[in-house]
Coordinates of C-alpha atoms in Angstrom, one line a residue:
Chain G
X1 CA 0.0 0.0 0.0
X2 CA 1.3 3.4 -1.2
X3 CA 1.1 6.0 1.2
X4 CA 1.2 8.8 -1.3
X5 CA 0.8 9.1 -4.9
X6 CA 4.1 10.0 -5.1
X7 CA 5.4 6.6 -4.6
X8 CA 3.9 5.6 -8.2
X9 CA 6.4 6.4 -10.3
X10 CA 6.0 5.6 -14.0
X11 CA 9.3 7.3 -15.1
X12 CA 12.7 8.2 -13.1
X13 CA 15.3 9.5 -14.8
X14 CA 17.9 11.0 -11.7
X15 CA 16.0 13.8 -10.2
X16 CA 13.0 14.1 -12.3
X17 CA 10.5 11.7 -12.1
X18 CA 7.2 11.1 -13.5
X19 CA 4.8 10.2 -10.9
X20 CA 1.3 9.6 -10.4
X21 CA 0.7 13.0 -8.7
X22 CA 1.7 14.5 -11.8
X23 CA -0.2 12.4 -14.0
X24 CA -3.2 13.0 -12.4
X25 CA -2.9 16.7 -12.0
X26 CA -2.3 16.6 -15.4
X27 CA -5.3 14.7 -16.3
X28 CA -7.1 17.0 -13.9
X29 CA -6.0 20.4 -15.4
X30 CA -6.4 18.8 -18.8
X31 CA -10.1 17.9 -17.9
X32 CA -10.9 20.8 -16.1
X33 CA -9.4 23.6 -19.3
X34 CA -11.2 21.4 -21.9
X35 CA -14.7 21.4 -20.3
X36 CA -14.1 25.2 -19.3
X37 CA -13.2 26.5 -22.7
X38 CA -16.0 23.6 -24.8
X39 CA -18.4 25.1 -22.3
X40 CA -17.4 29.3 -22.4
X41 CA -16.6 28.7 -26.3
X42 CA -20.5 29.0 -27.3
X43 CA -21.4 31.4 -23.9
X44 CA -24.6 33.4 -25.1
X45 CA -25.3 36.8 -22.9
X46 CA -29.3 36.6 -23.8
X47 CA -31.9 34.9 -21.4
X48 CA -31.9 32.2 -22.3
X49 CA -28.4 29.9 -21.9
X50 CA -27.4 26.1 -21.9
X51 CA -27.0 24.6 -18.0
X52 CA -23.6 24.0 -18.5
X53 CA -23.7 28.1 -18.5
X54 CA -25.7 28.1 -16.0
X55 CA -23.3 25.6 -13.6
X56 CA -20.0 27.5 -14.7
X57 CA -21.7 30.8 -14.5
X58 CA -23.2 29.5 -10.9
X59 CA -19.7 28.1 -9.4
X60 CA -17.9 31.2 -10.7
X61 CA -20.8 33.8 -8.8
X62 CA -20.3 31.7 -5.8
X63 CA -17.2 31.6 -5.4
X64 CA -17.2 35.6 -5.8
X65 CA -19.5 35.8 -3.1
X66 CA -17.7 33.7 -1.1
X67 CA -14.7 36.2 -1.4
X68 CA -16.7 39.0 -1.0
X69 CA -18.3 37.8 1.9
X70 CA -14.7 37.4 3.9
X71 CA -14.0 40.9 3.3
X72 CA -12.2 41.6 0.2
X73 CA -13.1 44.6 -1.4
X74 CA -12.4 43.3 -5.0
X75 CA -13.3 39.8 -5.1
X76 CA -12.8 39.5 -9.2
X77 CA -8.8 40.3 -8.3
X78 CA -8.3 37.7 -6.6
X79 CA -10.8 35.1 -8.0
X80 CA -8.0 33.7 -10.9
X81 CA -5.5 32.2 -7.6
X82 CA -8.7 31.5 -5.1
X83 CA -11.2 30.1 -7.6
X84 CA -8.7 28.2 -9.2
X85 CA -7.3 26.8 -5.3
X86 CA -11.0 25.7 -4.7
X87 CA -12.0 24.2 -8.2
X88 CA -8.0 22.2 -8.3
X89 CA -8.8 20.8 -4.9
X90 CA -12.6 20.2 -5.5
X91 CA -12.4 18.6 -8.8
X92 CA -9.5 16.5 -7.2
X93 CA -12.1 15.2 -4.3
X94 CA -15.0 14.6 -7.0
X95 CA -12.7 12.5 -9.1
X96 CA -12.1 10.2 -6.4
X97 CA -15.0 8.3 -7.2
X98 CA -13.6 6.8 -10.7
X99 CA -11.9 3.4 -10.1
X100 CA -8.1 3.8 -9.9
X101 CA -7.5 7.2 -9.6
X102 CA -5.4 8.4 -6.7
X103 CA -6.1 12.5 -5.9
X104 CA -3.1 14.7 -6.5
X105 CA -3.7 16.4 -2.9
X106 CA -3.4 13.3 -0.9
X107 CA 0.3 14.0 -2.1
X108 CA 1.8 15.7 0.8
X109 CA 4.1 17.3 -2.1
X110 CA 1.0 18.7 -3.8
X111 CA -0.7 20.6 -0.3
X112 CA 2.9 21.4 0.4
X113 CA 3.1 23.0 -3.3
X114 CA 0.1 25.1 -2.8
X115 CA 0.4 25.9 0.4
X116 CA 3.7 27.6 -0.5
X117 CA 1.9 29.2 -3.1
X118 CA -0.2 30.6 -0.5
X119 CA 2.6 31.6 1.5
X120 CA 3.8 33.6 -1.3
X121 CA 0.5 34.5 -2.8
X122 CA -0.1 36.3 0.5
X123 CA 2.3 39.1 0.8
X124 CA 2.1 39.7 -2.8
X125 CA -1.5 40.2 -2.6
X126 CA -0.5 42.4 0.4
X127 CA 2.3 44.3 -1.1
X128 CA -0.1 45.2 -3.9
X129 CA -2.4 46.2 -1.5
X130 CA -0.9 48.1 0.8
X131 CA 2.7 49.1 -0.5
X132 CA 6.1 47.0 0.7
X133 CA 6.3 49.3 3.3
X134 CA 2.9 49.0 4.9
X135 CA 2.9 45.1 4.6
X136 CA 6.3 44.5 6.4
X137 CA 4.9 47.3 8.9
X138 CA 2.4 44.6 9.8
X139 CA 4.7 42.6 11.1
X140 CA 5.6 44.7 13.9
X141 CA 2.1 45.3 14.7
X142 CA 0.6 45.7 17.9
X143 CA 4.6 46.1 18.7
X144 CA 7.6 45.6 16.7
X145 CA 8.3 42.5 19.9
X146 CA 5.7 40.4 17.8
X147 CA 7.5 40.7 14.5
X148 CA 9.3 36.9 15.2
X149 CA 5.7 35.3 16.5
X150 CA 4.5 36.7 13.1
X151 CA 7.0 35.3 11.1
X152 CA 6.0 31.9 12.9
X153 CA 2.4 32.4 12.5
X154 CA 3.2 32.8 8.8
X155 CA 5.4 29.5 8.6
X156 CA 3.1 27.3 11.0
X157 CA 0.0 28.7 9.3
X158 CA 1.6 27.7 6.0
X159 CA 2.6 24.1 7.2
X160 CA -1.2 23.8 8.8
X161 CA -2.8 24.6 6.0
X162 CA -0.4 21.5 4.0
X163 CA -0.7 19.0 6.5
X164 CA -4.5 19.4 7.0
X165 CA -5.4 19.0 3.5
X166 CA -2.8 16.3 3.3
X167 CA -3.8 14.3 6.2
X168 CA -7.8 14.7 5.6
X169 CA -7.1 13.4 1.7
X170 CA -4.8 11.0 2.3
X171 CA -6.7 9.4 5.1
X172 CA -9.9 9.2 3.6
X173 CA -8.1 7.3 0.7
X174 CA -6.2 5.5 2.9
X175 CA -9.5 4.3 4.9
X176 CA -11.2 3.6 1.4
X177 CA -8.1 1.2 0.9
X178 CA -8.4 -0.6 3.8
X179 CA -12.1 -1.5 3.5
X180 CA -11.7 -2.3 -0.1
X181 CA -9.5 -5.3 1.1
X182 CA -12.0 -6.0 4.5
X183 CA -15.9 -5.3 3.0
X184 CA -15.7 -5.0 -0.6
X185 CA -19.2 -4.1 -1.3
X186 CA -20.9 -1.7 0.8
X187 CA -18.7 0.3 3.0
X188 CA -16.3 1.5 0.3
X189 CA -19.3 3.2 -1.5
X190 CA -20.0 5.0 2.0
X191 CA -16.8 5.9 2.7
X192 CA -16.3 7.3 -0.9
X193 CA -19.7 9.3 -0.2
X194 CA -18.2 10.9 3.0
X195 CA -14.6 11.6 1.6
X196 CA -16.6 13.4 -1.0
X197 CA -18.3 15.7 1.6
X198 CA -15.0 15.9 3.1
X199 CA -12.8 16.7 0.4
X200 CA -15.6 19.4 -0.8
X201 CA -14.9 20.4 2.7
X202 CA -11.4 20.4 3.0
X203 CA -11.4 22.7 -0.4
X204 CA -13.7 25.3 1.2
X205 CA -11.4 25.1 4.5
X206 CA -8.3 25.7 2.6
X207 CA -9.7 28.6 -0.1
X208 CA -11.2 30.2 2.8
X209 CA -8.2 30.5 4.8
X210 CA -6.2 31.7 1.9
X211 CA -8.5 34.3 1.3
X212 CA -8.6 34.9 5.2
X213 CA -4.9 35.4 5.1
X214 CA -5.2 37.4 2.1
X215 CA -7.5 39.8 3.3
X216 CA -5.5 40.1 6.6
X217 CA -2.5 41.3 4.8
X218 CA -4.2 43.7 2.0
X219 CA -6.4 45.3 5.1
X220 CA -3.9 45.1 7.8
X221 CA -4.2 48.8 8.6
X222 CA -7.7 48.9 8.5
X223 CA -7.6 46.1 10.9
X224 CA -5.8 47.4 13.5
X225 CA -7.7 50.7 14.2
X226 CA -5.3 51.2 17.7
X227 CA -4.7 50.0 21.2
Chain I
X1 CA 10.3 10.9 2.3
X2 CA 6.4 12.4 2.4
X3 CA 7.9 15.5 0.2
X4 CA 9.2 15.0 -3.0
X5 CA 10.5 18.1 -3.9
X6 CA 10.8 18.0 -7.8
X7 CA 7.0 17.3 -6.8
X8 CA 6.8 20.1 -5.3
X9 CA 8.3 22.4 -7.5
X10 CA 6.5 20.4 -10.7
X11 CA 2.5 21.0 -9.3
X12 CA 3.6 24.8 -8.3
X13 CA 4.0 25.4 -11.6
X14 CA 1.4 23.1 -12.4
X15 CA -1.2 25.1 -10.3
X16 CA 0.4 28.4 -11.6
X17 CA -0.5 26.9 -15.4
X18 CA -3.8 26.1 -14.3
X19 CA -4.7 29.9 -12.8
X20 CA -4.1 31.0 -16.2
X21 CA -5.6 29.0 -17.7
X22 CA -8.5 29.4 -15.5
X23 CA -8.6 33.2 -15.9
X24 CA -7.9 32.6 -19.7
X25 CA -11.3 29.8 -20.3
X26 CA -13.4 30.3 -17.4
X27 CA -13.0 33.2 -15.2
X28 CA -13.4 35.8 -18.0
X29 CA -15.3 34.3 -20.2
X30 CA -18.2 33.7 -17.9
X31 CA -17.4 37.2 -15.6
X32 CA -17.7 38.8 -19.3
X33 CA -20.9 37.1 -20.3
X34 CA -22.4 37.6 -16.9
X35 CA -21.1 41.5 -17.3
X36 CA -22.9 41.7 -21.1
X37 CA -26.2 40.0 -19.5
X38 CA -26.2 42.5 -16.5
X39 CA -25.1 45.4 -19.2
X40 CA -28.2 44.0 -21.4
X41 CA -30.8 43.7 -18.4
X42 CA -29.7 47.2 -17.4
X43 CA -30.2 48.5 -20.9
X44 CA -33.5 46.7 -21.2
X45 CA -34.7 48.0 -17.9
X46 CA -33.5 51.7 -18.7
X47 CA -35.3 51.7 -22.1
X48 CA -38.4 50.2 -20.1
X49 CA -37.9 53.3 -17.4
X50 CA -37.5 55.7 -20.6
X51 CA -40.3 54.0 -22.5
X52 CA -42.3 54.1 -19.7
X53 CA -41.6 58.0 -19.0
X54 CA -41.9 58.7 -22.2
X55 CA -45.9 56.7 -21.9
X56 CA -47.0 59.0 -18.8
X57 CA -45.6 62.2 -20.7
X58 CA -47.9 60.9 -23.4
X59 CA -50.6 60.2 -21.2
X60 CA -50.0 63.7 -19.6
X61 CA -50.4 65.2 -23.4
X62 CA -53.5 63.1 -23.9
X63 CA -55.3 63.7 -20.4
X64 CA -54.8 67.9 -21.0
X65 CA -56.2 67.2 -24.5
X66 CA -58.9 65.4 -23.3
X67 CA -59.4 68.3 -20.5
X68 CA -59.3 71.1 -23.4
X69 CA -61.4 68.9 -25.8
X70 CA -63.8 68.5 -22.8
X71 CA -64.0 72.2 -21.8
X72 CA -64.6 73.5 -25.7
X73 CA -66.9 71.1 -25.7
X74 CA -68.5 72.8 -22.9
X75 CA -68.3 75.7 -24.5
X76 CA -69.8 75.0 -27.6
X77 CA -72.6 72.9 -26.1
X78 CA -73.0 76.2 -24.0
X79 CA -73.4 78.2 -26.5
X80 CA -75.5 75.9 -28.8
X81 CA -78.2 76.2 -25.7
X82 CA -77.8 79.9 -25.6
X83 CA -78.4 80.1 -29.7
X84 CA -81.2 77.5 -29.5
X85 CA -82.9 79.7 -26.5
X86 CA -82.4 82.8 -28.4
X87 CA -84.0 81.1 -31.5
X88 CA -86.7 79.5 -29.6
X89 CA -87.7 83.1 -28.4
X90 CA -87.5 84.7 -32.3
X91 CA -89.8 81.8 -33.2
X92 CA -92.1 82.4 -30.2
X93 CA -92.8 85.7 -30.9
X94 CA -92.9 85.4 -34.4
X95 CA -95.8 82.7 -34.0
X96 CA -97.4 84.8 -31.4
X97 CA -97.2 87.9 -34.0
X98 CA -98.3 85.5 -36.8
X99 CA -101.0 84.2 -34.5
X100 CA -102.2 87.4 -33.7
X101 CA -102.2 88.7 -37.2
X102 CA -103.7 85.4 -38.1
X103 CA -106.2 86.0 -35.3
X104 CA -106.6 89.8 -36.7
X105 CA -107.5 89.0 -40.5
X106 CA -109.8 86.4 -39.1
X107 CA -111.9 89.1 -36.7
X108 CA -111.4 91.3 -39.9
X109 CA -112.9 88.7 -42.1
X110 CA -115.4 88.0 -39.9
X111 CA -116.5 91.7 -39.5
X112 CA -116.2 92.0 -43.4
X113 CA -118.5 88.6 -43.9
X114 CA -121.1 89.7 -41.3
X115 CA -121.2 93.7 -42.9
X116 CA -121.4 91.8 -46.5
X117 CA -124.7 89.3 -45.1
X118 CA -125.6 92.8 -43.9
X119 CA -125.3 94.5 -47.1
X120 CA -127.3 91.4 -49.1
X121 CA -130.2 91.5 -46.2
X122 CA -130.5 95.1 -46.5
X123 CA -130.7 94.7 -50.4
X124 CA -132.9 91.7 -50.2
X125 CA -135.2 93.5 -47.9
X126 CA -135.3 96.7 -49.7
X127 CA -136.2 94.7 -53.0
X128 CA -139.1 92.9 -50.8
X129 CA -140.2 95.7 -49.7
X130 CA -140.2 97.4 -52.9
X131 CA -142.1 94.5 -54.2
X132 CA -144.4 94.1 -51.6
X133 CA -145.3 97.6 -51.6
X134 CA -145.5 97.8 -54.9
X135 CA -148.3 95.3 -55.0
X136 CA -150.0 97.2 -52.5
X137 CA -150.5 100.2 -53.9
X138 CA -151.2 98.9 -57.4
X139 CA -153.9 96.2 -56.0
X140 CA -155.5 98.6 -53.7
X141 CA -155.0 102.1 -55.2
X142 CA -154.6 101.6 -58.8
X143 CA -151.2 104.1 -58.2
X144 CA -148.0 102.8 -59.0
X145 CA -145.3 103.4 -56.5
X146 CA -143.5 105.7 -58.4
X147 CA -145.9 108.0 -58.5
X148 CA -146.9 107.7 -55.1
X149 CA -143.5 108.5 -53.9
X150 CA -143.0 111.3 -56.2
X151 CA -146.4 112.6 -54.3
X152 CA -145.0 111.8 -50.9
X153 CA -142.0 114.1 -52.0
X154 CA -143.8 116.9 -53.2
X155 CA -145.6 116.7 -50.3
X156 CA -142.6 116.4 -47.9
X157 CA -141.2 119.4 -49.8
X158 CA -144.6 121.7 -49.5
X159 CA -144.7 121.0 -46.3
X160 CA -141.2 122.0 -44.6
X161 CA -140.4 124.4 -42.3
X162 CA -139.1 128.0 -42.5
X163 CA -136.1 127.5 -41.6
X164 CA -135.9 124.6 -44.2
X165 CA -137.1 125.6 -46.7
X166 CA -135.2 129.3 -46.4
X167 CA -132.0 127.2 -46.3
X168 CA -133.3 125.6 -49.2
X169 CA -134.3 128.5 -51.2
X170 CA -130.8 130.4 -50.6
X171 CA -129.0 127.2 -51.7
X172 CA -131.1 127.1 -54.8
X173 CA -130.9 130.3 -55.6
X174 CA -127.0 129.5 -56.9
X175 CA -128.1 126.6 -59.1
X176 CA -128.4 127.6 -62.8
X177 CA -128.3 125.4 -65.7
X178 CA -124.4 124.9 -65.9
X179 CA -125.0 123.8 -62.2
X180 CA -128.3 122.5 -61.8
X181 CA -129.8 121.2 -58.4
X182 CA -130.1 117.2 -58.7
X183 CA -133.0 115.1 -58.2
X184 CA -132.3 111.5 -57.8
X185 CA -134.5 108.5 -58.4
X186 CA -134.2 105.4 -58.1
X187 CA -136.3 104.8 -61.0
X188 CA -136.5 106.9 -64.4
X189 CA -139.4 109.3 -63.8
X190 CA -142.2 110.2 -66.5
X191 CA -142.0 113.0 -68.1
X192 CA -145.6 114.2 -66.1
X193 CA -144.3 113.1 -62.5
X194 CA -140.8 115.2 -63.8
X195 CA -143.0 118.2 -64.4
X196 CA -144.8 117.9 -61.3
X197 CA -141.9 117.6 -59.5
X198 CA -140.6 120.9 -61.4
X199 CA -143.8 122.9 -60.9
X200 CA -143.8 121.9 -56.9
X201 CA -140.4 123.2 -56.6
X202 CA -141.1 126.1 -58.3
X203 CA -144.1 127.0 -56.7
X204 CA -141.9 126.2 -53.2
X205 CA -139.2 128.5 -54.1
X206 CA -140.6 131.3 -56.0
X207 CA -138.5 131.1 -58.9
X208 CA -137.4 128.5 -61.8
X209 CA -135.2 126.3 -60.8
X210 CA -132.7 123.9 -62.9
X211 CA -133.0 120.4 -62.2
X212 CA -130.9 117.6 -64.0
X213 CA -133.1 114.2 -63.2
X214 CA -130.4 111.2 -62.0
X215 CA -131.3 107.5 -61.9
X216 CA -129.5 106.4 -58.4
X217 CA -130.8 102.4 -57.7
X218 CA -129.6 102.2 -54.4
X219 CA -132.9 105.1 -53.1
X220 CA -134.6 101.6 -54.2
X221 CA -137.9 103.4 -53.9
X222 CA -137.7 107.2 -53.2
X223 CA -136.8 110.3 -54.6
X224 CA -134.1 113.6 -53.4
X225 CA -133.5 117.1 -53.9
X226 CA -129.8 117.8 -53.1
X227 CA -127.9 121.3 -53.9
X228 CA -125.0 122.4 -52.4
X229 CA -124.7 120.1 -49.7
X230 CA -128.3 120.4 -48.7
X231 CA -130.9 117.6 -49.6
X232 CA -134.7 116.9 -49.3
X233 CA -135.2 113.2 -49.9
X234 CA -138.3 110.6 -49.6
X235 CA -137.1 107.1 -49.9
X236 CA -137.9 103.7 -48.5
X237 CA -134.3 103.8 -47.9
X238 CA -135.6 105.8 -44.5
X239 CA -137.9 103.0 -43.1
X240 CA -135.4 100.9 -44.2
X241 CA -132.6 102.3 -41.8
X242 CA -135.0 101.1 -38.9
X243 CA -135.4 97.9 -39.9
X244 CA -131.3 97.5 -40.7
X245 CA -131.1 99.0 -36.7
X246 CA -133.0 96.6 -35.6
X247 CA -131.1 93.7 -36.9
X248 CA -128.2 95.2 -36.4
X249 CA -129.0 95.3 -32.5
X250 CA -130.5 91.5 -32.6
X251 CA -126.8 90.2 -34.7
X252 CA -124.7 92.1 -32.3
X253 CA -126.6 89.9 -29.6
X254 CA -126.5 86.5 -31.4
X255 CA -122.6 87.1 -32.1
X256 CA -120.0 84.6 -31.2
X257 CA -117.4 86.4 -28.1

């Protein structure tokens, strides 16, 4: 039993490898560019539209709301790096159900990958926001003495946000494993059902956050109105 | 190792890939169509605000039509009743006044029917008279009633007054041949009742006298002297004027009010 995806190797050739994290990213990104541009090539702005308009143009509105709603003042600036967090990791939980196929984020390399891309996404989102000079200023906020507990809140929050999504992902396929080889039939199938409503979860959880973190660092002033 | 870091690296830039990609099929295709629907909607629902502002301006236009078309109606009606008033009084008082005329000629012919079945009665009844007289005399006189009224004249004439006859005389004395006194008949008078008549004048006045003899029907039965506005006359005409006042009293009573 692998314990990551990224013990299936298909190709090594010294440091580069071709593994099955890869693979199924691929295949993911792949699936998910194809359906979006065969869906938005024949997108119609008159009152009546196709449902696969009406699902894309649904999932992108909610996910702008969702942004909105957490405090971000321009929610269409940051949708390309959030929506795309949320619809990488969801369509990575809903493919879990075909036979086979192991999900890129129960790759501890994969969280780990986007978690850094958080932890960079974060203060350039916040440099942007509130020049260089104003976001390293929120370091030392309330007092400059905080400016090394920040810099750990940023690394732990960065690791938490890896190993959650790693350990929830991993584990349910882990525990879909394991029954597979005790009760073949039924409990699989339920176990499938909840990592579905758990990796749904686990996206929401880690877009959220990112976009909690986000919004802390563009409105960090605002924030901290004084003593 | 958990962490392959070639892994790592590899899905970075696999996720970094996918955001543009993202942005490039989904995100702004669908944020654009969204944007154009919004943009449409908002059109749509600023041509319905215009349309519908331009409806109650229209509706304004058409309700202070309506209110002007209303009020010269008004008028006019108005002033139709006033004309029609105005001509019902002309005609009133024109069929009063054409009544009333009508009313008039109607007394007038009246009057002029009941003096005409006057006229005839007094006609008829002179001509009766006449007659029956006539008859009278000639069955139980053997005189005709000529003569006897040229004797009643004569008679009449011999036996006025002085003051009469000196009237008389003074306007006979200006008759002369070129102006002679007139004697009318109602009858053409023989030549010896003409000479009578003369002589009795003659002998009344003292002098000659110039008559010119005249036939005039409606003395029926008599005969006058007239000169110069005077007159001496015997006629049937004279009973006859009490009989016509008579009637005249008795139709005044039977007439319609």
């Amino acid at each position: 039993m692998r314990l990551t995806p990224d013990a299936w190797i298909f190709w090594e050739h010294g440091f580069f490898k071709l593994n099955a994290t890869l693979v199924f990213t691929w295949a993911l990104m792949a699936v998910m560019v194809l359906g979006a541009a065969l869906i938005t090539r024949r997108l119609v702005t008159g009152h009546q539209r196709s449902r696969w308009q009406n699902l894309l143009e649904m999932v992108v509105t909610t996910i702008v709301g969702q942004i909105k709603d957490v405090g971000l003042k321009e929610p269409r600036r940051y949708l390309g790096f959030l929506g795309t967090l949320f619809l990488f990791i969801g369509a990575a939980t809903l493919a879990t159900v075909i036979p086979g196929y192991e999900p890129p984020t129960a790759s501890l390399s994969t969280t780990v990958a986007l978690a850094l891309c958080v932890l960079v996404a974060v203060p350039l989102f916040g440099i942007s926001g509130q020049g260089l000079a104003g976001y390293l200023a929120s370091y030392m906020r309330p007092t400059p003495i905080m400016l090394p507990f920040n810099l750990i809140s940023e690394m732990s929050r960065t690791l938490a946000l890896a190993v959650r999504l790693f350990g929830n992902m991993m584990s349910g396929a882990m525990i879909i494993a394991i029954l597979l080889s005790i009760t073949p039939l039924v409990f699989p199938i339920v176990m499938t059902a909840l990592g579905l409503l758990t990796g749904m979860v686990q996206a929401y959880i880690f877009t959220i956050l990112a976009a909690v973190y986000i919004a802390a660092a563009t409105r960090n002033g605002e924030a901290a109105p004084g003593p | 190792m958990l962490i392959d870091w070639f892994t790592v690296g590899a899905q970075v830039v696999n996720f970094l890939i996918l955001v543009w990609l993202m942005k490039r099929f989904l995100y702004q295709p669908v944020l654009s169509a969204i944007a154009a629907r919004e943009q449409n909607i908002s059109d749509e629902l600023a041509d319905a605000a215009r349309t519908k502002a331009q409806a109650h301006q229209q509706q304004d236009a058409f309700e202070k039509k309506n209110q002007a078309f209303d009020e010269q109606r008004a008028a006019l009606l108005s002033k139709a009743i006033d004309e029609a008033n105005a001509e019902r009084s002309r005609l009133l008082v024109e069929a009063r006044k054409n009544a009333a005329q009508a009313s008039s000629d109607q007394a007038k012919a009246l009057i002029d029917e009941t003096q005409r079945l006057h006229d005839d009665l007094v006609r008829l009844t002179q001509e009766q008279v006449y007659d029956i007289s006539r008859r009278v005399l000639a069955d139980l006189a053997s005189v005709s009633l000529e003569q006897r009224a040229c004797e009643v004249f004569i008679q009449r004439l011999r036996s006025l007054d002085d003051r009469a006859r000196e009237a008389l005389s003074t306007a006979l004395k200006v008759a002369s041949p070129q102006a002679p006194a007139l004697l009318r008949s109602a009858f053409e008078l023989p030549v010896a009742q003409q000479n009578a008549i003369q002589t009795a004048i003659d002998e009344c006045f003292g002098q000659t006298i110039a008559l010119e003899f005249q036939i005039l029907p409606e003395l029926v039965s008599g005969v006058a002297l007239s000169v110069n506005g005077l007159k001496v006359a015997w006629s049937i005409a004279d009973y006859l004027e009490a009989i016509s006042t008579t009637l005249q009293a008795r139709l005044s009573k039977t007439e319609p009010v």
